[in-house]
PDB file of C-alpha atoms and ligand atoms in Angstrom:
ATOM      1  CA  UNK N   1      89.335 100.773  86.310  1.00 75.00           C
ATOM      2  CA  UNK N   2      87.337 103.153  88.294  1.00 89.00           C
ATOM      3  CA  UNK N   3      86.239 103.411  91.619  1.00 96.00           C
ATOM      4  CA  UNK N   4      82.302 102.982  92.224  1.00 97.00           C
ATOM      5  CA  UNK N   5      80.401 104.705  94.975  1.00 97.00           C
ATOM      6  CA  UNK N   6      79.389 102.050  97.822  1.00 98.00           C
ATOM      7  CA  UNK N   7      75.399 103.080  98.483  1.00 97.00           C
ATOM      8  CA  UNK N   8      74.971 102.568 102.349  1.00 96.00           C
ATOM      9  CA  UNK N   9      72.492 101.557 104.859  1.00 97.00           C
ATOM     10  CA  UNK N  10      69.652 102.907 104.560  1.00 96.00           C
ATOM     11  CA  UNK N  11      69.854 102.746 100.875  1.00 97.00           C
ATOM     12  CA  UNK N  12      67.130 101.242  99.609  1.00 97.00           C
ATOM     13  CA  UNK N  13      68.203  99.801  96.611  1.00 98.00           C
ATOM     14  CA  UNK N  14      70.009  97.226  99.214  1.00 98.00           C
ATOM     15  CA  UNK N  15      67.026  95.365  99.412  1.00 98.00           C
ATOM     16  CA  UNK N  16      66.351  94.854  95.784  1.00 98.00           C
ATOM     17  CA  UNK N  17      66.341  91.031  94.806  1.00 98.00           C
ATOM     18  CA  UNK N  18      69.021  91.303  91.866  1.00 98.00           C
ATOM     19  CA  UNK N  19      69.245  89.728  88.327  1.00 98.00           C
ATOM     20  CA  UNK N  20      71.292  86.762  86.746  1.00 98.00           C
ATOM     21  CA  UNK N  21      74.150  87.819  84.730  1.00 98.00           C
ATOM     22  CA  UNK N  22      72.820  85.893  81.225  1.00 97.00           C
ATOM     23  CA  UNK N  23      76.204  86.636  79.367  1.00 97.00           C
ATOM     24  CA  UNK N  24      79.686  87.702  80.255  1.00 97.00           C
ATOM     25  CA  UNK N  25      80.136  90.534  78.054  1.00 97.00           C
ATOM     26  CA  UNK N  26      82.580  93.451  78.020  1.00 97.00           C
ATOM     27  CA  UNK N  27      80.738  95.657  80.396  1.00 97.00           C
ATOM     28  CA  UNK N  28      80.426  92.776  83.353  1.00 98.00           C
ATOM     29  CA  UNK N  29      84.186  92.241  82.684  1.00 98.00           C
ATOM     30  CA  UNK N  30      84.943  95.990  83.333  1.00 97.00           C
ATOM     31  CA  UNK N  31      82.126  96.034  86.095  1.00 98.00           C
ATOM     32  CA  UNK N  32      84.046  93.029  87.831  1.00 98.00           C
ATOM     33  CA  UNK N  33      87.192  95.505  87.298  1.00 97.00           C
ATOM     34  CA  UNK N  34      85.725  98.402  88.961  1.00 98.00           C
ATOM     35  CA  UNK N  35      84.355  95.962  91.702  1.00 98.00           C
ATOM     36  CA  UNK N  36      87.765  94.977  93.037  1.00 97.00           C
ATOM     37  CA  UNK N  37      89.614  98.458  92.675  1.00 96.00           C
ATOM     38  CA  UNK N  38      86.511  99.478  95.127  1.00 97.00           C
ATOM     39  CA  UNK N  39      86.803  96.267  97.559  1.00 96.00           C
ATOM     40  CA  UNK N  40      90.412  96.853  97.681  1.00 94.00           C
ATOM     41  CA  UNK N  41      90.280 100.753  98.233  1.00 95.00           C
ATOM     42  CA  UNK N  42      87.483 100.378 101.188  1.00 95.00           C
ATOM     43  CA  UNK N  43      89.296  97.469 102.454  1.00 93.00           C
ATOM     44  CA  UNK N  44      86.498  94.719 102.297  1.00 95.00           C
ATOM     45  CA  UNK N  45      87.138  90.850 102.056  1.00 95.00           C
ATOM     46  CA  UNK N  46      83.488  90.717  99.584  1.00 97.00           C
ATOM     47  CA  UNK N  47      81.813  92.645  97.538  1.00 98.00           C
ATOM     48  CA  UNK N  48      77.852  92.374  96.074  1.00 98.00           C
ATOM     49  CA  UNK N  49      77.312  94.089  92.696  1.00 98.00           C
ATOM     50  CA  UNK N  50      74.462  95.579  93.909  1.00 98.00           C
ATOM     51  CA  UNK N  51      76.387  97.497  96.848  1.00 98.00           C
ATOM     52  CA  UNK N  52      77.567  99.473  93.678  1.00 98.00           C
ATOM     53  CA  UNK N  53      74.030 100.164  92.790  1.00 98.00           C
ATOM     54  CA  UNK N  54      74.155  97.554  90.044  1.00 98.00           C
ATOM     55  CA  UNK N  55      71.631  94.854  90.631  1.00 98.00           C
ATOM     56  CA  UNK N  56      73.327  91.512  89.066  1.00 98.00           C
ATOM     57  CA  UNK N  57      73.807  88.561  90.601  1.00 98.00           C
ATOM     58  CA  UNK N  58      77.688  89.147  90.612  1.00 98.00           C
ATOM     59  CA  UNK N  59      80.064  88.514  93.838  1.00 98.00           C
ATOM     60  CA  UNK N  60      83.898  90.271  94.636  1.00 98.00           C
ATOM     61  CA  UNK N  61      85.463  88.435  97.021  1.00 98.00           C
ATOM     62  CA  UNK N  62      90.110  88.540  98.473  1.00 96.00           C
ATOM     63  CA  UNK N  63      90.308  86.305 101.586  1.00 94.00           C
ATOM     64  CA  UNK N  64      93.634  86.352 101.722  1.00 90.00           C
ATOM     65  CA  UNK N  65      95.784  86.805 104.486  1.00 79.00           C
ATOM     66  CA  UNK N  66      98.382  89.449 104.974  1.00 69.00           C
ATOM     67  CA  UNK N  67     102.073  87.213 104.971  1.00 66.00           C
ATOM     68  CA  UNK N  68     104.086  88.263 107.507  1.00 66.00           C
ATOM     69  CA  UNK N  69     106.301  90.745 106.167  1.00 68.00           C
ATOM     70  CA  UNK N  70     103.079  92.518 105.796  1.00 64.00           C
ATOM     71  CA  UNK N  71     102.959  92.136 101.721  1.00 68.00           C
ATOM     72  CA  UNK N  72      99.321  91.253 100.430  1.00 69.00           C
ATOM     73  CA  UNK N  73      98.958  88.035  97.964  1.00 81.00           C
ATOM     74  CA  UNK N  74      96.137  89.202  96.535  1.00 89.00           C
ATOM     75  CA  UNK N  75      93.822  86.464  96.135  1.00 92.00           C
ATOM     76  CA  UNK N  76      90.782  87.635  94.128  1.00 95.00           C
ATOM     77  CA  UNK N  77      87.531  85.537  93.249  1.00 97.00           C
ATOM     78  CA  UNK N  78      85.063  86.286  91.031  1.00 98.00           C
ATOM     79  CA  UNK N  79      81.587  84.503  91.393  1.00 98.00           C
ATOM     80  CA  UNK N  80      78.301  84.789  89.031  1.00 98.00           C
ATOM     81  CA  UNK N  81      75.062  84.170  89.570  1.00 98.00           C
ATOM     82  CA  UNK N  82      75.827  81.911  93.020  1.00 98.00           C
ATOM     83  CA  UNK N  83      73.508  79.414  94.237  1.00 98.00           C
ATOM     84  CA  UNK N  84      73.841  77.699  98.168  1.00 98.00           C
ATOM     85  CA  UNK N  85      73.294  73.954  97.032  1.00 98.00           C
ATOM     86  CA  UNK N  86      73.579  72.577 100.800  1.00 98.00           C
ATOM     87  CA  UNK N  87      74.451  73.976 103.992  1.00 98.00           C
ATOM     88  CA  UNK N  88      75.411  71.811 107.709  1.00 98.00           C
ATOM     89  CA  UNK N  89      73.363  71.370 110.141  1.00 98.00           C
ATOM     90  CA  UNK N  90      76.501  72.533 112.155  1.00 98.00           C
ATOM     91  CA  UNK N  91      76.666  76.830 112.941  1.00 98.00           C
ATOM     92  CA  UNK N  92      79.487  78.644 113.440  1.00 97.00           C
ATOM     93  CA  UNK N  93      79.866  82.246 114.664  1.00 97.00           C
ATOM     94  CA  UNK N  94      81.810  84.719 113.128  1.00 96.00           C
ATOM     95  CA  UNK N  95      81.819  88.558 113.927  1.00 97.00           C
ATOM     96  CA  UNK N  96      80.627  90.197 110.826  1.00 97.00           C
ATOM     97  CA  UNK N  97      80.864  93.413 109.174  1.00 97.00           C
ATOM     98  CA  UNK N  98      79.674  95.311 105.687  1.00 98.00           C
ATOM     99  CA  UNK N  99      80.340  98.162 103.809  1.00 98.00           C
ATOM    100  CA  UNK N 100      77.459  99.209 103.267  1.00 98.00           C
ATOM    101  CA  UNK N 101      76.971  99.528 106.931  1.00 98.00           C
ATOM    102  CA  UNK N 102      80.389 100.861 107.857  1.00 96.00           C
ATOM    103  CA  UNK N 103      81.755 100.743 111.187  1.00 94.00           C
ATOM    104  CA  UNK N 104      79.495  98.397 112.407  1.00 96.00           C
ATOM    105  CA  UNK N 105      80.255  94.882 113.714  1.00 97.00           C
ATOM    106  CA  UNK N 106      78.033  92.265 115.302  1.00 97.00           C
ATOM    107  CA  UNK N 107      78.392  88.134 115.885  1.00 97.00           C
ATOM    108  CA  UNK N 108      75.958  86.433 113.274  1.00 98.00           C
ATOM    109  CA  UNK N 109      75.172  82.780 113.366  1.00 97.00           C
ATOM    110  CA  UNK N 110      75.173  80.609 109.869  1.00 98.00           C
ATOM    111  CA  UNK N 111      75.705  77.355 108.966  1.00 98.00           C
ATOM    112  CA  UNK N 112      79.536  76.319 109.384  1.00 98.00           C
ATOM    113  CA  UNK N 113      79.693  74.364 105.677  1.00 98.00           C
ATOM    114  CA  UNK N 114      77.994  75.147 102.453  1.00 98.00           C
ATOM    115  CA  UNK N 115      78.422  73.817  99.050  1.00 98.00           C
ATOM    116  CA  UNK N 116      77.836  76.305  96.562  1.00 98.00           C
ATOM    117  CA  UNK N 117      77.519  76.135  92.567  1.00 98.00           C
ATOM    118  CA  UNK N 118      78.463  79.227  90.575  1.00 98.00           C
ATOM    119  CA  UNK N 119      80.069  80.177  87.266  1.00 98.00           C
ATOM    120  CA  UNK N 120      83.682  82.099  86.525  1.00 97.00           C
ATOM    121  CA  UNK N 121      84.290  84.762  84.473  1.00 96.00           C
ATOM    122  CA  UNK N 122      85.368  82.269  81.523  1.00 96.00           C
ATOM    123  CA  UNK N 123      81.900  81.082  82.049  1.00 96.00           C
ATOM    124  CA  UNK N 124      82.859  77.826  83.545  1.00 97.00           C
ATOM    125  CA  UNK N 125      80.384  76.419  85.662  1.00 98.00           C
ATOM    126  CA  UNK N 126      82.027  75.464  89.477  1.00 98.00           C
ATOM    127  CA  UNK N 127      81.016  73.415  92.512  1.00 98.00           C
ATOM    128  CA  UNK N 128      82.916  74.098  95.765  1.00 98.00           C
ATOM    129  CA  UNK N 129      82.898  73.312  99.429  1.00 98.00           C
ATOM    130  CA  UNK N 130      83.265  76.550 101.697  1.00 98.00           C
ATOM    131  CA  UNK N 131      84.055  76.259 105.232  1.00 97.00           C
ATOM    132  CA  UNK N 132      85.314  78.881 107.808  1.00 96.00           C
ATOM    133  CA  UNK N 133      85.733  82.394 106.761  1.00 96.00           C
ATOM    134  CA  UNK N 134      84.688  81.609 102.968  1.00 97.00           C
ATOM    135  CA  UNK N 135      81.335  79.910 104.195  1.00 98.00           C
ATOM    136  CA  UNK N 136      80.340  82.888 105.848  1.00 98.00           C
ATOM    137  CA  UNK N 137      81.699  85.778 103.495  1.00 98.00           C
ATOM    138  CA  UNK N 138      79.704  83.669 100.692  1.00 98.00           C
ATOM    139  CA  UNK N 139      76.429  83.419 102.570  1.00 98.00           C
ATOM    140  CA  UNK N 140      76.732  87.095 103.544  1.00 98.00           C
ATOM    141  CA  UNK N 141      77.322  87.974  99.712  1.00 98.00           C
ATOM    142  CA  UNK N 142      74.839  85.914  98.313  1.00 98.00           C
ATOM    143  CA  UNK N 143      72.435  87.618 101.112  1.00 98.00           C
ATOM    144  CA  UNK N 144      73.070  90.529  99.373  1.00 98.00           C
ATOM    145  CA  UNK N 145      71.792  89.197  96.203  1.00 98.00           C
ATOM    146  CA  UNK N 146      68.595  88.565  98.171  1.00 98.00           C
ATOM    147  CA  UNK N 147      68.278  91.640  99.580  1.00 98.00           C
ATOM    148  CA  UNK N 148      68.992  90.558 102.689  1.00 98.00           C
ATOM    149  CA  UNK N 149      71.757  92.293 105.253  1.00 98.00           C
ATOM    150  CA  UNK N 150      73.752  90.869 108.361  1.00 98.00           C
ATOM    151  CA  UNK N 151      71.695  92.596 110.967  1.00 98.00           C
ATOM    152  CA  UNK N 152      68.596  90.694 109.582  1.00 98.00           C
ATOM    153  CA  UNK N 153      69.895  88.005 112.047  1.00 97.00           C
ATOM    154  CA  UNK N 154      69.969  90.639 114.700  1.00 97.00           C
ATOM    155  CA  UNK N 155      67.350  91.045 117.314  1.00 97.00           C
ATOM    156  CA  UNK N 156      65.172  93.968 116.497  1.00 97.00           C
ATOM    157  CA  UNK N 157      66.563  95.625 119.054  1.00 97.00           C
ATOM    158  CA  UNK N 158      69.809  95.716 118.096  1.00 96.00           C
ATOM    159  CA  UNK N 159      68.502  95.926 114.230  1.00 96.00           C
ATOM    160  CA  UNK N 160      65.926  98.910 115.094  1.00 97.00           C
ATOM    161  CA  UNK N 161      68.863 100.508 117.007  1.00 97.00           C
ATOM    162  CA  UNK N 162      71.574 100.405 113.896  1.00 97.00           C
ATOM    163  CA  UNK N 163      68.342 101.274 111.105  1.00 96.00           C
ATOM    164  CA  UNK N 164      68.054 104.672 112.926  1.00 97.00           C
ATOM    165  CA  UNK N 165      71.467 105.140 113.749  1.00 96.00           C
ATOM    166  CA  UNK N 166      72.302 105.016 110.322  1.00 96.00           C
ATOM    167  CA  UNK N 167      68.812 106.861 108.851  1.00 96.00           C
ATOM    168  CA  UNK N 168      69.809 109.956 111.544  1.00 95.00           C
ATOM    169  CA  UNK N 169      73.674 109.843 109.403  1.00 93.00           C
ATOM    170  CA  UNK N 170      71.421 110.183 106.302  1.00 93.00           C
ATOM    171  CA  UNK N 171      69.149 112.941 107.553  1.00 93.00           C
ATOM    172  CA  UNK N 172      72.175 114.868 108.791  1.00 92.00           C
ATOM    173  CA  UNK N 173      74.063 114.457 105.775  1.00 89.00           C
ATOM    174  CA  UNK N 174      71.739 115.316 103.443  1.00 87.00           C
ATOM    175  CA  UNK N 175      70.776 118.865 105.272  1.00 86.00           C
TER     176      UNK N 175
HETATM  177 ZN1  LIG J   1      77.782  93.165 103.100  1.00 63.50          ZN
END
């Protein structure tokens, strides 16, 4: 396993639209590797392929809770090429975060229920209901494969404000 460089905002390669897996070969399996070593090292809940530059329709995601004598069950979930089959009419708010735009947290509206069709990495095909934290860590993920990021549900104040926040980090960083 290796740890992957997360690209940040304002990366542009975050707003690519990125490609079906066709086949589970030995390089997705080792890309799914390298995937969770980063997730876990950041710590993130979810990870998009493409936030490791790799633009495949290909989804990290742990959910699991820390038990109380602070061990980790690790949980992980692995989910290719994703599809949102149905969502509720019914939102829920969650405060969300990415990290690809570290340190930066804002309340984002989505639908409270989706059902959502994807494929393991045996290649079995899967439908599942997500509610709660999962619905909105799998919207947010499949976003990603869109090219779309949490703070497009911002206003554009608060999205123009965190765009040049995070373009003056690159300007500095890069002198
Ligand atoms: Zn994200």
């Amino acid at each position: 396993m290796a740890l992957k460089e997360i690209i940040i905002l304002p990366d542009k390669r975050l707003r690519l639209v990125s490609k079906p897996v066709e086949k589970i070969t030995p390089e997705i399996r080792k890309l799914v590797d390298d995937m969770f070593e980063t997730m876990y090292d950041a710590p993130g809940i979810g990870l998009a392929a493409i936030q490791v530059a790799e633009p495949l329709r290909l989804i990290t995601m742990d959910l699991a809770k820390k038990s109380e004598d602070g061990e980790t069950n690790r949980e992980p979930r692995v989910f290719i090429n994703p599809e949102i089959l149905s969502s509720s009419e019914e939102l829920s708010t969650y405060e969300e975060g990415c990290l690809s735009i570290p340190e930066y947290y804002e309340e984002v509206e989505r639908p409270a229920r989706v059902r959502v069709r994807y494929t393991d990495l045996d290649g079995k095909l899967h439908e599942e209901d997500a509610e709660g934290l999962f619905a909105t860590c799998i919207q947010h993920e499949i976003d990603h494969l869109n090219g779309v990021l949490f703070i497009d549900y911002l206003s554009k104040l608060k999205r123009d404000r965190v765009n040049k926040k995070f373009e003056k980090a690159a300007k500095r960083a890069a002198e």
